[in-house]
Coordinates of N, CA and C in Angstrom, one line a residue:
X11 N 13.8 -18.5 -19.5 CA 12.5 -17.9 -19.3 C 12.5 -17.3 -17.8
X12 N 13.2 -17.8 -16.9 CA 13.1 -17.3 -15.2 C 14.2 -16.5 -15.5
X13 N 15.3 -16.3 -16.2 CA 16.2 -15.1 -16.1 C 15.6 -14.4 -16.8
X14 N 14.5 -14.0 -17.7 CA 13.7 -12.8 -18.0 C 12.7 -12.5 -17.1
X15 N 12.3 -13.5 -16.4 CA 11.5 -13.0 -15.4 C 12.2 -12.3 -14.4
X16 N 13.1 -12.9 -13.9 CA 13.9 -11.8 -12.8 C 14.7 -10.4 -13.7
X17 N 14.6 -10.0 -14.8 CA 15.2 -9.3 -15.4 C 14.3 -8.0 -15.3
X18 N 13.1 -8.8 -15.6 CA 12.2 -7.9 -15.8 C 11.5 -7.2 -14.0
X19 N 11.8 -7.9 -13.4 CA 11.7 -7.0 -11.9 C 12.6 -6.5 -11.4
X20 N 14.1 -6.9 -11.3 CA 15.6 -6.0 -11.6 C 15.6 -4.9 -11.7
X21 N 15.3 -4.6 -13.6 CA 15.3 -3.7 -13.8 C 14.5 -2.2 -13.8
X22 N 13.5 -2.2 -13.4 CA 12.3 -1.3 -12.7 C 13.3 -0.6 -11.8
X23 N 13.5 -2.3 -10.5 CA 13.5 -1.6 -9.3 C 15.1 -0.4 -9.1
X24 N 16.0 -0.9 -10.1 CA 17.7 0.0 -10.6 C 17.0 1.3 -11.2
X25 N 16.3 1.0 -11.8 CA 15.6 2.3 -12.4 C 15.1 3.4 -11.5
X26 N 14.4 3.3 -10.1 CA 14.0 3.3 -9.5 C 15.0 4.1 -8.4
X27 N 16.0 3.3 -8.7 CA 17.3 3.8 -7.6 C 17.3 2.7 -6.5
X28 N 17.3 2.0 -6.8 CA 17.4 1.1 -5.5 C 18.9 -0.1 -6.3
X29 N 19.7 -0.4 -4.7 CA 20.9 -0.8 -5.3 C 20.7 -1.9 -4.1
X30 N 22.1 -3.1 -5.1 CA 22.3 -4.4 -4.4 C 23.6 -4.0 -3.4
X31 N 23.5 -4.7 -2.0 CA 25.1 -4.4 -1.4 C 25.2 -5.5 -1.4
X32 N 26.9 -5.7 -1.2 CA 27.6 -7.0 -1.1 C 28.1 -7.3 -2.0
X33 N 29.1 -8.2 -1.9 CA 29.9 -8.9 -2.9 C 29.4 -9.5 -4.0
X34 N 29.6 -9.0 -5.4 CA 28.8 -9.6 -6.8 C 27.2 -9.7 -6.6
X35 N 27.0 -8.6 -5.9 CA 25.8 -8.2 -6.3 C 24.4 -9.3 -5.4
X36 N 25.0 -10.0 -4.4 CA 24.6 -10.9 -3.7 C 23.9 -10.7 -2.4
X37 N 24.3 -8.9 -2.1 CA 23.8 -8.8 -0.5 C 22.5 -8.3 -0.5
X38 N 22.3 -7.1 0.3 CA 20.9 -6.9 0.0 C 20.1 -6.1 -0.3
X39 N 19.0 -5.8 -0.7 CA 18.3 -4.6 -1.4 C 18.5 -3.5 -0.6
X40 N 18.6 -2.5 -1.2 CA 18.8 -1.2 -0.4 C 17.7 -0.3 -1.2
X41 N 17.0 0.6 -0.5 CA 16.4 1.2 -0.7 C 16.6 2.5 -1.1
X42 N 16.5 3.3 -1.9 CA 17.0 4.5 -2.1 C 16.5 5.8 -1.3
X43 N 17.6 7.0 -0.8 CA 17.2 7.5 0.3 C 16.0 8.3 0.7
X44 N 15.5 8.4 -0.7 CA 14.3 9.5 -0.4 C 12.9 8.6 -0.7
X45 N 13.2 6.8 -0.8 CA 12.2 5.9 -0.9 C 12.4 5.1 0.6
X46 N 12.9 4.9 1.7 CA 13.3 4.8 2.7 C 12.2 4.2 3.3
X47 N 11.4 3.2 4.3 CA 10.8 2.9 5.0 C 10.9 3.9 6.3
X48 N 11.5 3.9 6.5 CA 11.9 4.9 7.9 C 11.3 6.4 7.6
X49 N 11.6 7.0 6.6 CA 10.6 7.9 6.4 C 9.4 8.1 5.8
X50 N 8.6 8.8 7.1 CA 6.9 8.9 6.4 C 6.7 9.2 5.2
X51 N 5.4 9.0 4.5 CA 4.8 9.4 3.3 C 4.6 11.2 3.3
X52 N 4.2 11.1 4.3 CA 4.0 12.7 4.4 C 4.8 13.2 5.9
X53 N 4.9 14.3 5.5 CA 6.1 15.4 6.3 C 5.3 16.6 7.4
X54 N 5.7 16.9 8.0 CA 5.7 18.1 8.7 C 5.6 19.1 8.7
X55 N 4.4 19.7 9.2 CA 4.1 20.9 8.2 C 5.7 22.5 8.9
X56 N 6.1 23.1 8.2 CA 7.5 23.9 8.3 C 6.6 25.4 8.5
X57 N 5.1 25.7 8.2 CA 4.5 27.3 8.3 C 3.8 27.3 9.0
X58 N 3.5 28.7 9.2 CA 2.3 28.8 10.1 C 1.1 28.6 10.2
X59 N 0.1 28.8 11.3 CA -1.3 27.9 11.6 C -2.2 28.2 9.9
X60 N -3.0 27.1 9.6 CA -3.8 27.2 8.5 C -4.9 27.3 9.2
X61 N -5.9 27.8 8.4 CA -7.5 28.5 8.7 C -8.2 27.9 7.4
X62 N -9.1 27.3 7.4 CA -10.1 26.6 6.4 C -11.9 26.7 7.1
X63 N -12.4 26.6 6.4 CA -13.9 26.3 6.4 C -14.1 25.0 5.7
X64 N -14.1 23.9 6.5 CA -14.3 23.0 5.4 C -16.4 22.6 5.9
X65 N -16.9 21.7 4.8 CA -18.3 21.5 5.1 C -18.8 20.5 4.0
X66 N -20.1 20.1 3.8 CA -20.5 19.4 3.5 C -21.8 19.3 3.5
X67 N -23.0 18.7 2.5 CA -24.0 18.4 2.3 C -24.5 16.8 2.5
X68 N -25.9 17.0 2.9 CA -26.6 15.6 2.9 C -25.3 14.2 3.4
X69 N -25.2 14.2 4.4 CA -25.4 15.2 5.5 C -24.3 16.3 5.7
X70 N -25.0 17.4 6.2 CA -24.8 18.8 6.5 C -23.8 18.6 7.4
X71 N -22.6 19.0 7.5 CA -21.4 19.4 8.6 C -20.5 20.7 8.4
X72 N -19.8 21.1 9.2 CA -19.0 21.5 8.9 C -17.7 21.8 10.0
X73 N -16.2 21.7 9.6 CA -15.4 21.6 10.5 C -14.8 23.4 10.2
X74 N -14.3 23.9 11.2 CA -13.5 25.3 11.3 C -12.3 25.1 12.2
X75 N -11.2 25.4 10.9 CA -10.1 25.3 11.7 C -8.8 26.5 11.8
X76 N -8.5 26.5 12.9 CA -7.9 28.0 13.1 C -7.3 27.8 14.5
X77 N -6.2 28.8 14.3 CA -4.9 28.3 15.4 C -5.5 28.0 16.8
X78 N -6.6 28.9 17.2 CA -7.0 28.0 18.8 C -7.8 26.4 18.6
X79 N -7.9 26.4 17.1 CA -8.5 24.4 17.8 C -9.4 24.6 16.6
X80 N -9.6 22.9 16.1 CA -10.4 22.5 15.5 C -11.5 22.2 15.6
X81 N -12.8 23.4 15.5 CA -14.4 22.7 15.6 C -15.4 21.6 14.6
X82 N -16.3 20.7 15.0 CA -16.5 20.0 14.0 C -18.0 20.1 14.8
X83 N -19.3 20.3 13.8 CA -20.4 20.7 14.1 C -21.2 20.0 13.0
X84 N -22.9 20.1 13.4 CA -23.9 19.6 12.3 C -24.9 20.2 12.7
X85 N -25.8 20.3 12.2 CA -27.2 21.8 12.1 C -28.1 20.5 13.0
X86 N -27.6 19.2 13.4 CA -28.6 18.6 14.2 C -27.7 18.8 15.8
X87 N -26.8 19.3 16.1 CA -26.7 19.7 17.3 C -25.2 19.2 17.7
X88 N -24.9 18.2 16.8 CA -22.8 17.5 17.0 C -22.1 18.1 17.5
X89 N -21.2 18.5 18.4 CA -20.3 19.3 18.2 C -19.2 18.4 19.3
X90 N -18.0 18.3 18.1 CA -16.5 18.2 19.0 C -15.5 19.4 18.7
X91 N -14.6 18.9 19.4 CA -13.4 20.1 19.8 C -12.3 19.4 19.5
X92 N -11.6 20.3 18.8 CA -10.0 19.2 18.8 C -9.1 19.8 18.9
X93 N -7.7 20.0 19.6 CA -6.9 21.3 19.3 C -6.3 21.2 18.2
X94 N -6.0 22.8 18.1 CA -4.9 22.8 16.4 C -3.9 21.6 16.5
X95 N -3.4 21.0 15.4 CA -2.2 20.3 15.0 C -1.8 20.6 13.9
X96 N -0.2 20.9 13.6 CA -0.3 21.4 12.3 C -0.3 19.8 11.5
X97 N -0.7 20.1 10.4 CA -1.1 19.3 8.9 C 0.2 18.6 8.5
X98 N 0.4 17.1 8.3 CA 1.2 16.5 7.6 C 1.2 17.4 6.1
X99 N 2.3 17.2 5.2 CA 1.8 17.2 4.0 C 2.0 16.0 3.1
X100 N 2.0 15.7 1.8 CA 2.2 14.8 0.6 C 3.8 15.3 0.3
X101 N 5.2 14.2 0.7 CA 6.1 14.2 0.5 C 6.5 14.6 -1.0
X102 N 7.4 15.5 -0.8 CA 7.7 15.8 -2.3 C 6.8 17.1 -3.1
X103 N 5.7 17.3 -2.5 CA 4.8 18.1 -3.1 C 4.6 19.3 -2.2
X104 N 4.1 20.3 -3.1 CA 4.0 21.5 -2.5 C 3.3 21.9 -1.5
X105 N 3.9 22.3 -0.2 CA 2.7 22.1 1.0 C 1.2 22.3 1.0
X106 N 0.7 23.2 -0.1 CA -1.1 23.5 0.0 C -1.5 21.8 -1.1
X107 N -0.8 21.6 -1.3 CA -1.6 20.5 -2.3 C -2.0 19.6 -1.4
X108 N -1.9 19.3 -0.7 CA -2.9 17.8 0.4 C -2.3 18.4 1.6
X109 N -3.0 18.3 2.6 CA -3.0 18.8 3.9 C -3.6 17.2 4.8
X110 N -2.8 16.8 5.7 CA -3.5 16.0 6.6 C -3.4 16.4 7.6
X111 N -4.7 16.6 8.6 CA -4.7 17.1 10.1 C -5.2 15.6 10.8
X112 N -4.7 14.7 11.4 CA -4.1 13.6 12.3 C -5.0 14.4 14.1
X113 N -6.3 14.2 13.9 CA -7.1 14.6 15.3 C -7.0 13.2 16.0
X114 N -6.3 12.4 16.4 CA -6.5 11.3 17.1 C -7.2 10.3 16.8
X115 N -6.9 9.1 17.3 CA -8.1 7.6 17.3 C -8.4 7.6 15.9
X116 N -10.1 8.1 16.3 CA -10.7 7.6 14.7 C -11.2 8.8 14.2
X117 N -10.3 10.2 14.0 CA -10.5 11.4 13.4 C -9.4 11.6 12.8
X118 N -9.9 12.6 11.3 CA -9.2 13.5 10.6 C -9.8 13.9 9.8
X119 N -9.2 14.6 9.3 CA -9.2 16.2 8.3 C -8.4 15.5 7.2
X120 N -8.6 15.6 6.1 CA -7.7 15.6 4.8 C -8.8 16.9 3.8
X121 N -7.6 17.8 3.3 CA -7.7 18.5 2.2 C -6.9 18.5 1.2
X122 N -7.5 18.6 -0.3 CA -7.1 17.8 -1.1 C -7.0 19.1 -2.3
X123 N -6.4 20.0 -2.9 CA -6.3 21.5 -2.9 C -6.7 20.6 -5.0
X124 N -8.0 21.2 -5.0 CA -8.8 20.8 -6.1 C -10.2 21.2 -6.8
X125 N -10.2 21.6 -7.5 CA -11.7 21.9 -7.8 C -12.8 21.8 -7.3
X126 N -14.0 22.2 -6.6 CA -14.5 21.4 -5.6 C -16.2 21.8 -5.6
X127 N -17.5 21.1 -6.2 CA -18.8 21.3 -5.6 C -19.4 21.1 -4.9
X128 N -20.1 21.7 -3.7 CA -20.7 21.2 -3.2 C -21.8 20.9 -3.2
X129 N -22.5 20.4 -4.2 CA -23.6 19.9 -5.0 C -24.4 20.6 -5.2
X130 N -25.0 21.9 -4.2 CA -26.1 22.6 -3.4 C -26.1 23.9 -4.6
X131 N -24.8 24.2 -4.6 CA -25.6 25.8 -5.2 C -24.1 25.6 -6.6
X132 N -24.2 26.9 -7.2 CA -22.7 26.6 -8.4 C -21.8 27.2 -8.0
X133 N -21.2 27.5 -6.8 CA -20.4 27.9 -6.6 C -18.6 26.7 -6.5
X134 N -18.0 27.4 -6.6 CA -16.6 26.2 -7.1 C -15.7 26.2 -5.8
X135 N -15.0 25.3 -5.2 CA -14.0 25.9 -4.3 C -13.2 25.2 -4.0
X136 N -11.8 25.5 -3.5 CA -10.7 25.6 -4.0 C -10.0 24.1 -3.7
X137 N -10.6 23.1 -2.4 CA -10.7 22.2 -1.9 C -11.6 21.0 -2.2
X138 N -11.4 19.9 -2.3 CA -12.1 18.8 -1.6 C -11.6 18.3 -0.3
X139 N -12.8 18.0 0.3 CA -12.6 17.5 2.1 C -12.8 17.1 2.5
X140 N -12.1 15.4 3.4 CA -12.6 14.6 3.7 C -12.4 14.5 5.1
X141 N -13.5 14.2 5.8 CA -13.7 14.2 7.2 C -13.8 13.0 7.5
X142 N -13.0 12.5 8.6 CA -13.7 11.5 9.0 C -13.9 11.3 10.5
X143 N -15.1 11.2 11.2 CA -15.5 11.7 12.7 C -15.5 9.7 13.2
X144 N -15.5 9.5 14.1 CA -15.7 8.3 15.2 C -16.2 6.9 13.7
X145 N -15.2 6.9 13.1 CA -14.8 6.1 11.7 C -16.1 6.5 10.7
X146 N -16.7 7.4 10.6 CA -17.5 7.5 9.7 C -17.0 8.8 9.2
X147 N -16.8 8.3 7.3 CA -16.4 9.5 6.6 C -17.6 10.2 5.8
X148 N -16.8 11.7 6.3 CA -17.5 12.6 5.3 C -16.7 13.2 4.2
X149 N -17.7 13.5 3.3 CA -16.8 14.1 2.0 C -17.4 15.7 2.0
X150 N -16.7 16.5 1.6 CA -17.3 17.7 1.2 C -16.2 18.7 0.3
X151 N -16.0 20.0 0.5 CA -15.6 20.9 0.1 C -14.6 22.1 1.3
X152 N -13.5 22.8 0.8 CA -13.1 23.8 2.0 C -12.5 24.8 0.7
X153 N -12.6 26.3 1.8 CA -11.9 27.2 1.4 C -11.4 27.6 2.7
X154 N -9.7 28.0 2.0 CA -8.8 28.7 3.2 C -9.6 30.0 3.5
X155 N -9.9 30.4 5.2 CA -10.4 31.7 5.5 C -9.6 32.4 5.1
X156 N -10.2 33.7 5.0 CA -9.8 35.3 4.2 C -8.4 35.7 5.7
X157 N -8.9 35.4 6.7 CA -7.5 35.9 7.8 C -6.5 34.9 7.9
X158 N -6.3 34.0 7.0 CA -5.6 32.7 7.4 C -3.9 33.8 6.6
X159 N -4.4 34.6 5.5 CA -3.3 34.8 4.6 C -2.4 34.0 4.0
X160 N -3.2 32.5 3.4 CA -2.9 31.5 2.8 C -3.7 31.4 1.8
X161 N -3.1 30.8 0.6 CA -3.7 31.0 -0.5 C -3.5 29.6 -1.2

């Protein structure tokens, strides 16, 4: 019964690509190279600056980002400044599909390239957007600006 039990977690992880070193199979787990601890989950963005409108209802925000710096505002008077950073992306995946912008401490930007409402009127857009300012997260919606020439 315990050599099915180890059989059955074995074989996943071979499946998986992960291999034993050492003599008769005795040394130690090796991780396969593109599942690596050493490298991050998400990569570095390789293009040029992105431009988004991202925003949000109840409560009202909205962040604007574009190669001189990241603004983050609210119709009750908020406003920070962040400078541009390019965007992690989701390893493996196509760079517009998730975007992470890494603004320090207890900020970021994640765009999540998805169908997106912003509750308020019927309009659809191309993003969901998660903000999150001095550890308090906002959700909303973004579209790449028309001068970004990103699509």
């Amino acid at each position: 019964m315990l050599q099915k039990r180890w059989l059955a977690l074995i074989v996943p992880m071979f499946w998986l690509g992960f291999t034993l070193e050492g003599a008769g199979g005795t040394g130690q787990l090796k991780l396969p190279n593109s599942q690596s601890p050493s490298k991050p989950e998400l990569v570095a963005e390789r293009s040029p600056a992105w431009q988004f409108r991202a925003f949000g209802t109840e409560p009202f925000w909205g962040v604007n980002i574009t190669p001189s710096g990241i603004a983050y505002s609210t119709p009750a008077g908020t406003q920070a400044e962040f400078p541009y950073v390019r965007p992690l992306y989701a390893a493996g995946r196509p760079e517009e599909l998730v975007l992470f912008f890494n603004l320090g401490k207890t900020n970021s930007l994640t765009l999540i390239q998805t169908q997106c409402s912003d509750g308020m009127s019927d309009q659809t857009h191309l993003y969901r957007a998660i903000f999150v300012f001095n550890n308090r997260v906002y959700d909303g919606c973004a579209n790449p600006r028309a001068s970004s020439g990103r699509t």
